[in-house]
Coordinates of C-alpha atoms in Angstrom, one line a residue:
M720 CA -100.1 -24.2 -37.6
P721 CA -101.0 -24.8 -40.8
A722 CA -98.8 -23.7 -43.9
F723 CA -100.4 -20.9 -46.2
I724 CA -98.8 -18.9 -49.2
L725 CA -97.6 -15.1 -49.5
Q726 CA -98.3 -14.2 -53.2
F727 CA -96.4 -10.8 -53.3
A728 CA -96.4 -7.9 -56.0
H729 CA -93.5 -7.8 -58.0
C730 CA -91.9 -4.0 -56.5
H731 CA -90.4 -2.9 -53.9
E732 CA -88.9 -5.9 -53.0
D733 CA -87.3 -4.7 -49.8
F734 CA -90.5 -3.4 -48.1
R735 CA -91.9 -6.2 -48.2
L736 CA -91.3 -8.1 -45.3
A737 CA -91.2 -4.9 -42.9
E738 CA -94.7 -4.1 -44.0
L739 CA -95.7 -8.1 -43.3
D740 CA -94.2 -7.7 -39.7
A741 CA -95.9 -4.3 -39.1
L742 CA -99.0 -6.0 -40.1
S743 CA -98.9 -8.9 -37.4
E744 CA -98.1 -6.5 -34.9
L745 CA -101.2 -4.3 -35.9
E746 CA -103.7 -7.6 -36.5
G747 CA -102.3 -9.7 -33.6
V748 CA -101.8 -12.3 -36.0
A749 CA -98.8 -14.6 -34.7
V750 CA -96.8 -15.4 -38.5
R751 CA -93.4 -17.6 -38.6
Y752 CA -91.3 -18.0 -41.9
D753 CA -87.8 -17.8 -42.5
A754 CA -86.2 -14.9 -43.1
A755 CA -83.2 -16.3 -44.4
G756 CA -85.2 -17.6 -47.4
Y757 CA -86.8 -14.8 -47.9
S758 CA -85.5 -13.7 -52.0
A759 CA -87.1 -10.7 -53.4
E760 CA -86.7 -12.3 -57.3
S761 CA -90.0 -14.1 -56.2
P762 CA -93.3 -13.3 -55.4
I763 CA -94.0 -16.0 -53.0
L764 CA -93.5 -16.7 -49.0
V765 CA -94.5 -19.8 -47.3
V766 CA -96.3 -18.4 -43.8
E767 CA -97.2 -20.0 -41.0
M768 CA -100.5 -19.0 -38.5
D769 CA -103.1 -20.3 -36.7
S770 CA -106.0 -19.9 -39.0
A771 CA -107.4 -18.7 -42.9
A772 CA -109.9 -16.5 -40.6
S773 CA -106.4 -15.5 -39.3
A774 CA -105.0 -15.2 -42.7
A775 CA -107.0 -13.0 -44.0
K776 CA -107.2 -10.6 -40.8
L777 CA -103.4 -10.4 -41.6
V778 CA -103.5 -9.7 -45.4
R779 CA -106.8 -7.2 -44.9
R780 CA -105.2 -3.7 -45.4
A781 CA -101.6 -4.8 -47.1
I782 CA -100.5 -2.8 -50.2
L783 CA -97.6 -5.7 -51.1
I784 CA -99.5 -8.9 -50.7
R785 CA -101.8 -9.7 -53.3
S786 CA -102.9 -12.6 -51.7
V787 CA -103.0 -15.3 -48.9
S788 CA -104.1 -19.3 -49.5
E789 CA -104.3 -22.1 -47.8
Y790 CA -101.3 -24.0 -49.1
W791 CA -101.9 -27.0 -50.9
G792 CA -99.3 -28.3 -52.6
S793 CA -95.7 -27.1 -54.6
G794 CA -93.8 -28.8 -56.6
A795 CA -90.9 -28.4 -59.8
T796 CA -93.5 -30.7 -61.8
Y797 CA -97.1 -30.6 -62.1
A798 CA -96.2 -34.7 -61.0
E799 CA -94.9 -33.2 -58.4
L800 CA -97.6 -31.0 -57.3
F801 CA -100.2 -33.6 -57.7
A802 CA -98.7 -36.0 -55.5
E803 CA -98.1 -34.0 -53.1
V804 CA -102.6 -32.5 -53.1
K805 CA -102.9 -35.9 -53.1
R806 CA -101.9 -36.2 -50.0
T807 CA -104.8 -34.5 -48.5
P808 CA -108.1 -35.8 -50.0
G809 CA -110.1 -35.3 -46.7
R810 CA -109.6 -31.0 -47.6
W811 CA -111.5 -31.4 -50.8
N812 CA -114.4 -32.7 -49.6
E813 CA -115.5 -29.0 -48.1
F814 CA -115.5 -28.3 -51.6
M815 CA -117.4 -30.8 -54.1
Q816 CA -120.4 -29.0 -54.0
K817 CA -119.1 -25.8 -53.7
S818 CA -119.1 -23.2 -57.0
F819 CA -115.4 -22.4 -57.9
K820 CA -113.0 -20.3 -59.1
F821 CA -109.7 -21.4 -61.5
T822 CA -106.7 -18.3 -61.2
V823 CA -104.0 -19.2 -63.4
E824 CA -100.4 -17.6 -62.6
G825 CA -97.5 -17.4 -64.2
F826 CA -94.4 -14.8 -62.6
G827 CA -91.6 -14.0 -65.5
R828 CA -93.6 -15.7 -68.4
S829 CA -97.1 -14.8 -69.8
L830 CA -99.5 -17.7 -70.0
T831 CA -102.1 -17.5 -73.0
Q832 CA -105.7 -18.2 -72.1
K833 CA -105.3 -21.5 -74.1
E834 CA -102.1 -22.7 -71.7
K835 CA -104.8 -21.7 -68.2
V836 CA -107.3 -23.5 -69.6
A837 CA -105.1 -26.6 -70.3
V838 CA -103.4 -26.4 -66.6
I839 CA -107.1 -26.1 -64.9
E840 CA -108.1 -29.4 -66.6
S841 CA -105.4 -31.2 -65.1
F842 CA -106.9 -30.6 -61.9
S843 CA -110.0 -32.7 -62.7
F844 CA -108.6 -35.3 -60.2
L845 CA -110.6 -33.3 -57.8
G846 CA -113.7 -33.7 -58.3
F847 CA -115.5 -30.5 -57.7
E848 CA -119.3 -30.8 -58.8
G849 CA -120.3 -27.4 -57.7
P850 CA -120.9 -25.1 -60.7
I851 CA -117.4 -22.4 -62.1
R852 CA -118.2 -18.8 -61.5
M853 CA -116.0 -16.4 -61.7
K854 CA -117.9 -13.6 -60.1
D855 CA -118.2 -14.4 -56.3
A856 CA -117.2 -18.6 -56.3
E857 CA -118.0 -19.8 -53.3
A858 CA -113.9 -21.0 -53.1
E859 CA -111.2 -20.0 -55.0
F860 CA -108.1 -21.8 -56.1
L861 CA -104.3 -20.2 -57.3
V862 CA -102.4 -21.9 -59.3
C863 CA -98.6 -19.9 -59.5
E864 CA -95.9 -21.1 -62.6
E865 CA -92.9 -19.5 -61.0
Y866 CA -90.6 -19.0 -63.7
G867 CA -88.1 -16.9 -62.1
E868 CA -86.4 -13.4 -63.3
T869 CA -84.6 -13.4 -66.7
D870 CA -82.4 -11.1 -68.4
L871 CA -82.5 -13.3 -71.6
P872 CA -85.1 -11.4 -74.7
V873 CA -87.2 -14.9 -74.9
P874 CA -88.4 -16.5 -71.2
P875 CA -87.5 -19.8 -70.3
E876 CA -90.8 -22.7 -71.0
T877 CA -90.4 -24.5 -67.8
P878 CA -91.5 -23.6 -64.7
K879 CA -88.9 -23.8 -61.8
K880 CA -91.1 -23.6 -59.3
L881 CA -95.4 -24.3 -59.2
W882 CA -98.1 -23.7 -56.4
F883 CA -101.1 -24.2 -56.2
G884 CA -103.6 -22.9 -52.9
R885 CA -106.8 -22.6 -51.3
I886 CA -107.3 -17.9 -51.9
V887 CA -108.3 -17.2 -48.5
G888 CA -108.0 -13.5 -48.1
R889 CA -106.7 -11.0 -50.3
G890 CA -105.0 -7.7 -49.9
S891 CA -105.7 -4.0 -50.5
R892 CA -103.8 -2.8 -53.5
H893 CA -107.1 -1.5 -55.2
L894 CA -106.0 1.8 -52.6
I895 CA -103.1 2.0 -54.5
D896 CA -105.8 3.5 -57.2
V897 CA -107.9 5.2 -54.4
F898 CA -104.9 7.3 -54.2
D899 CA -104.2 8.0 -57.2
V900 CA -102.0 11.2 -56.7
K901 CA -103.4 12.3 -60.5
K902 CA -106.7 11.7 -59.1
R903 CA -106.6 14.0 -56.7
K904 CA -108.3 18.1 -57.0
Y905 CA -104.9 19.2 -54.5
L906 CA -101.1 18.0 -55.8
G907 CA -97.7 19.9 -55.3
N908 CA -94.4 19.1 -56.4
T909 CA -93.0 16.6 -53.7
T910 CA -96.2 14.6 -52.8
M911 CA -95.4 11.4 -52.2
D912 CA -96.6 8.3 -54.2
A913 CA -100.5 6.8 -53.1
E914 CA -98.8 3.1 -53.0
L915 CA -95.8 4.3 -50.2
S916 CA -97.8 7.0 -48.3
L917 CA -100.0 3.8 -47.5
V918 CA -97.2 1.8 -46.8
M919 CA -95.8 4.1 -44.4
A920 CA -99.5 4.0 -42.7
N921 CA -98.8 0.5 -41.9
Q922 CA -95.3 0.3 -41.5
A923 CA -96.4 3.5 -38.3
L924 CA -99.4 1.4 -37.2
A925 CA -102.2 4.0 -38.0
Q926 CA -105.1 2.2 -37.1
P927 CA -108.1 4.0 -34.9
G928 CA -107.4 5.4 -31.4
T929 CA -103.8 6.2 -32.2
L930 CA -102.8 9.7 -33.5
V931 CA -100.3 10.4 -36.2
Y932 CA -98.5 13.8 -36.7
D933 CA -96.2 14.6 -40.2
P934 CA -93.5 17.6 -39.0
F935 CA -93.1 18.3 -42.8
M936 CA -96.1 17.4 -44.1
G937 CA -95.9 19.9 -47.8
T938 CA -99.6 18.6 -49.4
G939 CA -101.0 16.1 -46.9
S940 CA -100.4 12.2 -48.7
F941 CA -99.4 10.9 -44.9
L942 CA -102.3 12.4 -43.1
L943 CA -104.7 10.9 -45.6
T944 CA -103.6 7.7 -46.1
C945 CA -103.5 7.3 -42.2
A946 CA -107.2 8.8 -41.6
H947 CA -108.4 5.8 -44.3
F948 CA -106.9 3.9 -41.5
G949 CA -108.6 5.7 -38.8
A950 CA -105.6 7.6 -37.3
C951 CA -106.1 11.0 -36.5
S952 CA -103.5 12.6 -38.4
M953 CA -102.4 16.3 -37.8
G954 CA -99.3 17.7 -39.9
S955 CA -97.4 21.1 -39.8
D956 CA -94.7 22.8 -42.3
I957 CA -92.8 26.3 -42.2
D958 CA -94.1 26.7 -45.2
G959 CA -97.7 26.6 -45.9
R960 CA -98.6 27.9 -48.5
Q961 CA -98.0 24.0 -50.0
I962 CA -101.0 23.7 -46.8
R963 CA -103.1 26.4 -47.9
G964 CA -102.3 25.3 -52.2
T965 CA -101.0 28.7 -52.8
A966 CA -98.2 26.5 -53.9
G967 CA -98.5 23.8 -55.7
F968 CA -99.4 22.2 -59.5
R969 CA -102.8 22.3 -58.6
R970 CA -103.7 25.7 -56.7
G971 CA -107.2 27.6 -56.6
V972 CA -108.7 24.4 -54.5
N973 CA -108.2 25.5 -51.2
G974 CA -104.8 23.3 -50.2
I975 CA -105.1 20.4 -48.5
S976 CA -108.4 20.9 -47.5
A977 CA -110.3 20.1 -50.8
N978 CA -107.7 16.7 -50.7
V979 CA -109.5 16.2 -46.9
A980 CA -113.0 16.9 -48.2
Q981 CA -112.1 14.3 -51.4
Y982 CA -111.2 11.1 -49.2
Q983 CA -114.2 11.9 -46.6
V984 CA -111.4 12.0 -43.6
A985 CA -113.3 15.7 -42.1
D986 CA -113.7 13.5 -38.8
R987 CA -110.0 12.5 -38.8
V988 CA -107.0 15.5 -40.1
L989 CA -107.6 17.9 -37.4
G990 CA -105.8 20.2 -38.7
S991 CA -102.9 21.6 -39.4
A992 CA -100.0 24.5 -38.2
V993 CA -97.4 26.6 -39.7
F994 CA -93.8 26.5 -38.4
D995 CA -90.7 25.9 -37.9
I996 CA -90.2 22.1 -36.4
S997 CA -87.1 23.0 -35.2
R998 CA -88.6 25.6 -32.4
N999 CA -91.4 24.0 -32.3
P1000 CA -94.2 25.4 -30.0
W1001 CA -95.4 21.8 -28.5
R1002 CA -96.0 21.2 -24.6
A1003 CA -93.1 18.6 -23.3
G1004 CA -94.0 15.2 -23.0
A1005 CA -95.4 12.5 -24.9
L1006 CA -98.4 13.0 -27.4
F1007 CA -98.1 11.1 -30.5
D1008 CA -99.0 7.6 -31.1
A1009 CA -96.3 7.8 -34.6
I1010 CA -94.5 9.8 -37.0
V1011 CA -94.7 9.7 -40.1
T1012 CA -92.8 12.1 -42.5
D1013 CA -90.5 12.0 -45.8
P1014 CA -88.0 15.5 -45.2
P1015 CA -86.8 17.8 -47.6
Y1016 CA -83.9 16.8 -48.6
G1017 CA -83.5 18.8 -51.5
V1018 CA -84.2 17.2 -54.5
R1019 CA -87.2 18.9 -55.0
A1020 CA -87.9 21.3 -52.0
G1021 CA -84.5 22.1 -50.1
A1022 CA -85.2 22.3 -46.5
K1023 CA -85.2 25.4 -44.6
R1024 CA -85.4 26.8 -40.3
L1025 CA -86.2 30.1 -39.0
G1026 CA -82.8 31.9 -39.5
R1027 CA -80.7 34.8 -41.0
K1028 CA -78.1 34.6 -43.7
N1029 CA -75.5 36.8 -42.7
G1030 CA -75.9 40.3 -44.3
T1031 CA -79.5 40.4 -44.5
V1032 CA -80.9 43.2 -41.9
P1033 CA -83.5 42.2 -39.4
Q1034 CA -84.0 45.0 -38.8
K1035 CA -86.6 45.2 -42.3
S1036 CA -89.0 42.8 -40.2
F1037 CA -90.3 45.6 -38.0
T1038 CA -90.8 48.2 -40.9
V1039 CA -93.9 49.4 -40.1
I1040 CA -96.5 49.3 -43.9
D1041 CA -99.9 50.8 -43.6
G1042 CA -99.9 50.7 -40.5
V1043 CA -98.9 47.7 -39.6
E1044 CA -95.5 46.3 -38.5
N1045 CA -94.4 44.2 -41.2
Y1046 CA -93.9 40.8 -39.1
K1047 CA -97.6 40.8 -38.4
R1048 CA -98.5 41.4 -41.9
S1049 CA -101.0 38.2 -43.4
D1050 CA -98.2 38.5 -46.1
Y1051 CA -95.3 38.7 -44.3
Y1052 CA -92.4 35.5 -45.1
P1053 CA -90.2 35.2 -41.9
P1054 CA -86.5 34.8 -43.0
T1055 CA -85.1 31.3 -43.2
V1056 CA -81.7 29.8 -43.9
A1057 CA -80.8 26.5 -45.1
Y1058 CA -81.7 23.2 -43.3
E1059 CA -78.6 20.2 -43.4
M1060 CA -79.9 16.9 -44.6
S1061 CA -78.3 15.1 -40.8
A1062 CA -79.3 18.4 -39.2
V1063 CA -82.7 17.5 -39.8
V1064 CA -82.2 13.7 -39.3
S1065 CA -81.1 14.2 -36.1
D1066 CA -83.9 17.3 -34.6
L1067 CA -86.4 14.3 -36.0
L1068 CA -85.3 12.2 -33.8
A1069 CA -84.7 13.7 -30.5
F1070 CA -88.2 15.2 -31.4
A1071 CA -89.1 11.6 -31.9
A1072 CA -87.3 11.0 -28.1
E1073 CA -89.2 13.0 -26.4
R1074 CA -92.7 13.8 -28.3
L1075 CA -93.5 9.6 -29.1
V1076 CA -95.9 7.7 -26.2
V1077 CA -93.9 4.7 -25.3
G1078 CA -94.4 1.8 -28.4
G1079 CA -95.0 4.7 -30.9
R1080 CA -93.2 4.4 -34.2
L1081 CA -91.5 6.9 -36.3
V1082 CA -91.0 5.9 -39.7
Y1083 CA -89.0 8.1 -42.0
W1084 CA -87.8 8.3 -45.3
L1085 CA -83.7 8.8 -45.5
P1086 CA -81.9 10.0 -48.4
T1087 CA -78.4 7.9 -49.2
V1088 CA -75.1 8.2 -51.9
A1089 CA -75.1 5.4 -52.6
D1090 CA -71.2 4.4 -53.3
E1091 CA -70.6 6.3 -49.8
Y1092 CA -73.6 4.6 -47.8
E1093 CA -73.0 2.4 -45.1
P1094 CA -75.5 0.7 -42.1
E1095 CA -74.1 2.9 -39.3
D1096 CA -74.9 6.1 -41.4
V1097 CA -78.8 5.8 -39.6
P1098 CA -78.7 7.7 -36.7
L1099 CA -80.3 6.3 -33.6
H1100 CA -81.1 6.9 -30.5
P1101 CA -81.6 5.8 -26.8
A1102 CA -85.3 6.0 -26.3
L1103 CA -85.4 4.6 -29.7
R1104 CA -84.9 0.7 -31.3
L1105 CA -84.4 0.7 -34.8
V1106 CA -86.8 -2.1 -36.7
A1107 CA -87.0 -1.8 -40.5
N1108 CA -84.7 -0.3 -43.1
S1109 CA -85.6 -0.9 -46.5
E1110 CA -84.6 0.7 -49.6
Q1111 CA -85.8 2.0 -53.0
P1112 CA -83.1 2.7 -55.2
F1113 CA -82.5 5.7 -57.4
G1114 CA -78.8 4.9 -59.1
S1115 CA -76.6 7.2 -58.0
W1116 CA -78.9 8.0 -54.7
S1117 CA -81.6 5.8 -52.6
R1118 CA -83.9 6.7 -50.5
R1119 CA -84.3 4.3 -46.7
L1120 CA -87.6 4.1 -45.0
I1121 CA -86.9 3.4 -41.5
T1122 CA -88.9 2.4 -39.4
M1123 CA -88.4 3.2 -35.7
V1124 CA -90.2 2.4 -32.4
K1125 CA -89.7 4.3 -28.9
V1126 CA -89.2 1.1 -26.4
A1127 CA -88.6 3.2 -23.5
A1128 CA -88.3 7.3 -21.9
S1129 CA -85.8 9.8 -23.1
P1130 CA -82.6 9.6 -20.9
E1131 CA -82.4 13.1 -19.6
G1132 CA -79.3 14.6 -22.0
A1133 CA -79.8 12.5 -24.6
G1134 CA -79.2 12.8 -27.9
P1135 CA -79.4 11.3 -31.0
Q1136 CA -76.4 8.8 -32.0
E1137 CA -74.1 9.9 -34.9
A1138 CA -72.0 7.8 -37.1
A1139 CA -68.5 8.0 -36.4
H1140 CA -67.9 9.0 -39.7
D1141 CA -70.0 11.2 -42.3
P1142 CA -73.2 9.9 -43.2
A1143 CA -74.0 9.4 -46.4
H1144 CA -76.9 12.0 -46.4
K1145 CA -75.1 14.7 -45.0
N1146 CA -75.4 17.4 -47.3
F1147 CA -77.3 14.8 -48.8
R1148 CA -78.6 18.4 -51.3
D1149 CA -75.5 19.8 -52.9
K1150 CA -74.1 15.8 -53.7
Y1151 CA -77.2 15.5 -55.4
F1152 CA -76.9 19.2 -57.4
N1153 CA -73.0 18.1 -57.7
R1154 CA -73.6 14.5 -59.1
F1155 CA -72.2 13.1 -56.6
E1156 CA -69.0 14.5 -57.4
P1157 CA -66.3 14.7 -54.7
L1158 CA -67.2 18.4 -53.4

């Protein structure tokens, strides 16, 4: 199969291959690559696909892929690169009379305009006769000088690797700006940033004809991004104040309904509900094509479930106020207790195993203590298969984007398979506020 150059954005390196594999399944495009040869320190991955059209289709909604180029050559020096390009002169003929453009980029070192012009002129042997157009060119070529990452104050003068190809498709990184949380009419203190919200929508295979659910919806970021890609979405939360907009940074704007209107996805965001997911009202059986969520783990908002702390008086819920029993009043907020993180995740897996359709995906964030984490900490379930585990580090702790797929109906009586030891996410909130010192 023909070779293509994937040019990644230099961020979230541990998420790149997971998104690539999800896009391959989502778009129905077969992609071959050497996972062992992938390096998080490089922005380039050479892959094989059947055509340029398939390559463009693969990356059209990618967030972590900047562009895909038809591979024309590579080398440690320009002499090596030119030698490889000159071995296939037949592919040049198609572009002899077409308008064209060269994009020259450096990774690990900024290139001056003078250096870029010199690189472009060095490709004059191609003999293109068409006009140069900086906008809407019929053919665009990428030259990437890869210097690599370095801790030195002055970057190296000589690149480690040179890449050259014809750009055939671009990702959708512009959506990061479109969904920038600073531009939203309604915002809360737990709102997920745009880039990762979009990556999660790809991981969930959100697309027209699918139903996506967020059981800890907060201000509804995932509902927006999944709906943007055509899925129908809905959510719930135990705290209706976040949904209605009576909590958060920007109040009085009608809550998440303001964002739904802003992004024009009212026809796909089906609605929201307020309830405790551990005592949910959903009917039994498979309902959702994907569950996408960021469970509250106590850094900015503590997880809660319905319940009473010791010493509270249950009868207060039945006190008659202005002729109405307290629990029936519109301003009544039921009593809650802390919801420990490992219990949250265990209940989430059990819910997904029951409510996802076979082939549906569970995509969720799992917080962990960096020094304590082991791969066995990720809870498993007989009905779910682990697809991806990508880390976003924050020093002493990190959060992991866990992607699972439902492979079979949940066996009767089956539950999550916990690690034999206490996982690194157990009592995470207490560990966080204790600065990760032994409890």
